[in-house]
């Protein structure tokens, strides 16, 4: 793509999110979301093949629906309460409508169905943006809503974790697996939203780090299916040896970083006297752990039969900059001992 | 004053020492000479017999019985196990009888097995068996009896499988061991019960302290033990199968000595059984069933040894009937007389088999009276004694039992069965004589005549013939009956046994006549098959119970435990439940925008409806 066009699009992407961060008026927030959507559309369609166009179309329709619903909710709130402030929504109907619209925006179950198909149609870097940057703005708005009906968010959260687990088990395409993993992690975030929003924020940041590493690893190996993962040991042996740990961190296994949010969320839920919900969420984490384990198994724990000379890795010069991957991989593997610092850091 | 017990005890211990001495000499590695069996073993048994005559005479003269407790073998605080011998009427009479029969059998064996390369070992096994049997009959406590019991069981196993290259011999030995073991469960149960409740295994203490207790359980245990050892119905198939062993083994173990051990146990424990009508009824009915069933099976057998084996089984049933009538002394009497003529029948069979160069099928025999006249004569004497011909040995015991049965107020069904069995005894004995001795030879093997030249054949048989004739008279004249026999009864009852036997003879002759005519176009298979195949008992039991237990074991172990509990309700349940949910979730992705928007609509509707609640 023309570098000027690319720069404009990326800049607009950042602008949209920042506008939403900075706004306290619903219309401004909505505007930021719309700029976000419009900016990423050309990025998604840049490769021009039918699958990408289909993904783009689906994304646009879903996000447009969500944005329209969000606008409707804020209008209803203005009609009913006479003010446009995001943090002062007090009527249950617009609150619910806005929550569900934002849920559709980020891909919470049962409104998750668009996410796997859209993500599958994109290449890995664009998918990365979709999975990470695009979640920030809607989650900001969700954090600021005061939900009237507490069970709605809990139901959304639990459903997301379960469906994220079950859906990912039947997949061989890596991007669909990552879509379901995104749903599951967003479910965890939403689960604890109304009890300890700082934990949501913490979970979000850690999830962003881990997903960032995952996407970049897959991009480095140029692999989009489990089968192509199997030859990654020959391309980049060190990354292939660390990747299982990163995937298990996504799965929430101690002593890796990914354990931190799950642990704190379960503790918070227990303190709020929601032990059955906590148990169910913990058990659903097992489901997603299984498919992360399957990925790490294919990547690093098995090798296809080969003679000895064929097992020597190619020593090629790396073609991509690996500094960001190095930083995020380190963060996603070893931040568990810094839990108190991180909790203090990401307090709202 | 003390001379009699001294002499009694010393003689009987000397008998044991004489018998054990040849066994001890086998412990040295020094090679024994070729006539060790004849010169050492047979001689020791002969000397032991004559030595045991001294206590017998003392008993007959003075009625002296002695109990010797020689050593406390094991003791705990409250329970002692001693070595103690009881030389009472039963063991004082049985020991000389057993030794006399064994002497004759050993002499016969020296001819019968003289071509066997391991004949020394054979004699050693027979001697070991004899010692175990003597231990059994002279035991004063159940532990010593159990030692003898197990000893005779093991020796039976070793001797039946003497020709172990033959698969049938091995399976027969296994049958013997397994059926005996099942019976042993009963004996061990009775011993455990007595150890727990009566605190001793010494018979005197058992009899004294069990006066007021309910003895049903240990008595049933003892009856099961007798069923196993004495081949009563239910645990009987091993006895005909045991005919795989050499004829001396059949003569010694499975006719005179080992198989009567079960009956002997019940005779020893008869003071316990007197007061328990249930145990007596069980013995009566079991004995009657055994005697008629095995007599039926004997009617159509074609192997000479099997006919004699079933005859043994039938007589054992009769002994059990005597015990069921609460007449242990009559049972003992029948044991002693039966030993003589049954051993002689077996030795005659062995002689005929050898003379016909190992032909055992009676359909291939005939005209033995030309080949071996002495043997055939004694065969006739033995059969007459068996059927209870007046004033031969079997008459005194058999007729006494049948009179007691007819005059009792007990089970009439048992009486009828026993009379039928008596009739069958006559039938199969006559059949045996007709096929074997009469007529003309039906096998070409008889042309190589041996003609009974060796006195080792005829002397034992003749000695046992004297015994078969005189033993009944001698024993009954010299012992004191412990129970009063019924002296007056109607003529028909008195002669019932005799009439039934004569009827049997006539029936047999008539049936034999029918073989010349063909009255039906096809043969009557079912009844003949029932009799010939032993009532189908072995095929059913030997296949059904292993099949049931093995399939039950497989069901419990692999299907119930492994498959069901450890797999299907555990890990595989998790898999199967989750698989359905997984496929549902991923099948919801059809690639249609309709799905996304429809789910959105439904969720919004539900949520807004739920607000109002």
PDB file of N, CA and C in Angstrom, chain A residues 9 13 35-45 56 59 126 129-130 134:
ATOM      1  N   UNK A   9      -4.148   6.042   7.291  1.00  0.00           N
ATOM      2  CA  UNK A   9      -5.071   5.078   7.901  1.00  0.00           C
ATOM      3  C   UNK A   9      -4.660   4.755   9.341  1.00  0.00           C
ATOM      4  N   UNK A  13      -6.697   5.555  12.714  1.00  0.00           N
ATOM      5  CA  UNK A  13      -6.990   4.484  13.667  1.00  0.00           C
ATOM      6  C   UNK A  13      -6.688   4.935  15.087  1.00  0.00           C
ATOM      7  N   UNK A  35     -14.837   6.447  13.406  1.00  0.00           N
ATOM      8  CA  UNK A  35     -13.567   6.707  12.709  1.00  0.00           C
ATOM      9  C   UNK A  35     -12.718   5.436  12.734  1.00  0.00           C
ATOM     10  N   UNK A  36     -12.698   4.767  13.859  1.00  0.00           N
ATOM     11  CA  UNK A  36     -11.969   3.512  13.992  1.00  0.00           C
ATOM     12  C   UNK A  36     -12.394   2.504  12.932  1.00  0.00           C
ATOM     13  N   UNK A  37     -13.717   2.328  12.870  1.00  0.00           N
ATOM     14  CA  UNK A  37     -14.232   1.355  11.912  1.00  0.00           C
ATOM     15  C   UNK A  37     -13.848   1.707  10.499  1.00  0.00           C
ATOM     16  N   UNK A  38     -14.084   2.977  10.167  1.00  0.00           N
ATOM     17  CA  UNK A  38     -13.834   3.361   8.789  1.00  0.00           C
ATOM     18  C   UNK A  38     -12.359   3.271   8.443  1.00  0.00           C
ATOM     19  N   UNK A  39     -11.503   3.547   9.438  1.00  0.00           N
ATOM     20  CA  UNK A  39     -10.066   3.536   9.145  1.00  0.00           C
ATOM     21  C   UNK A  39      -9.559   2.128   8.910  1.00  0.00           C
ATOM     22  N   UNK A  40     -10.122   1.174   9.594  1.00  0.00           N
ATOM     23  CA  UNK A  40      -9.543  -0.159   9.444  1.00  0.00           C
ATOM     24  C   UNK A  40     -10.071  -0.875   8.217  1.00  0.00           C
ATOM     25  N   UNK A  41     -11.198  -0.403   7.672  1.00  0.00           N
ATOM     26  CA  UNK A  41     -11.770  -1.102   6.508  1.00  0.00           C
ATOM     27  C   UNK A  41     -10.786  -1.204   5.357  1.00  0.00           C
ATOM     28  N   UNK A  42     -10.139  -0.099   4.927  1.00  0.00           N
ATOM     29  CA  UNK A  42      -9.184  -0.251   3.821  1.00  0.00           C
ATOM     30  C   UNK A  42      -8.006  -1.131   4.184  1.00  0.00           C
ATOM     31  N   UNK A  43      -7.605  -1.082   5.453  1.00  0.00           N
ATOM     32  CA  UNK A  43      -6.506  -1.934   5.876  1.00  0.00           C
ATOM     33  C   UNK A  43      -6.864  -3.410   5.708  1.00  0.00           C
ATOM     34  N   UNK A  44      -8.124  -3.722   6.017  1.00  0.00           N
ATOM     35  CA  UNK A  44      -8.523  -5.110   5.910  1.00  0.00           C
ATOM     36  C   UNK A  44      -8.618  -5.539   4.462  1.00  0.00           C
ATOM     37  N   UNK A  45      -9.049  -4.616   3.602  1.00  0.00           N
ATOM     38  CA  UNK A  45      -9.304  -4.992   2.213  1.00  0.00           C
ATOM     39  C   UNK A  45      -8.106  -4.797   1.322  1.00  0.00           C
ATOM     40  N   UNK A  56     -14.052  -8.123   5.241  1.00  0.00           N
ATOM     41  CA  UNK A  56     -14.250  -6.689   5.421  1.00  0.00           C
ATOM     42  C   UNK A  56     -15.728  -6.351   5.476  1.00  0.00           C
ATOM     43  N   UNK A  59     -17.312  -7.517   8.673  1.00  0.00           N
ATOM     44  CA  UNK A  59     -16.871  -6.662   9.784  1.00  0.00           C
ATOM     45  C   UNK A  59     -17.631  -5.349   9.774  1.00  0.00           C
ATOM     46  N   UNK A 126      -2.881  -7.529  10.195  1.00  0.00           N
ATOM     47  CA  UNK A 126      -4.167  -6.842  10.304  1.00  0.00           C
ATOM     48  C   UNK A 126      -5.021  -7.506  11.378  1.00  0.00           C
ATOM     49  N   UNK A 129      -4.100  -6.156  14.689  1.00  0.00           N
ATOM     50  CA  UNK A 129      -4.701  -4.852  15.005  1.00  0.00           C
ATOM     51  C   UNK A 129      -6.142  -5.055  15.436  1.00  0.00           C
ATOM     52  N   UNK A 130      -6.844  -5.923  14.678  1.00  0.00           N
ATOM     53  CA  UNK A 130      -8.244  -6.177  15.000  1.00  0.00           C
ATOM     54  C   UNK A 130      -8.387  -6.728  16.403  1.00  0.00           C
ATOM     55  N   UNK A 134      -8.493  -2.718  18.420  1.00  0.00           N
ATOM     56  CA  UNK A 134      -9.909  -2.500  18.271  1.00  0.00           C
ATOM     57  C   UNK A 134     -10.701  -2.835  19.516  1.00  0.00           C
TER      58      UNK A 134
END
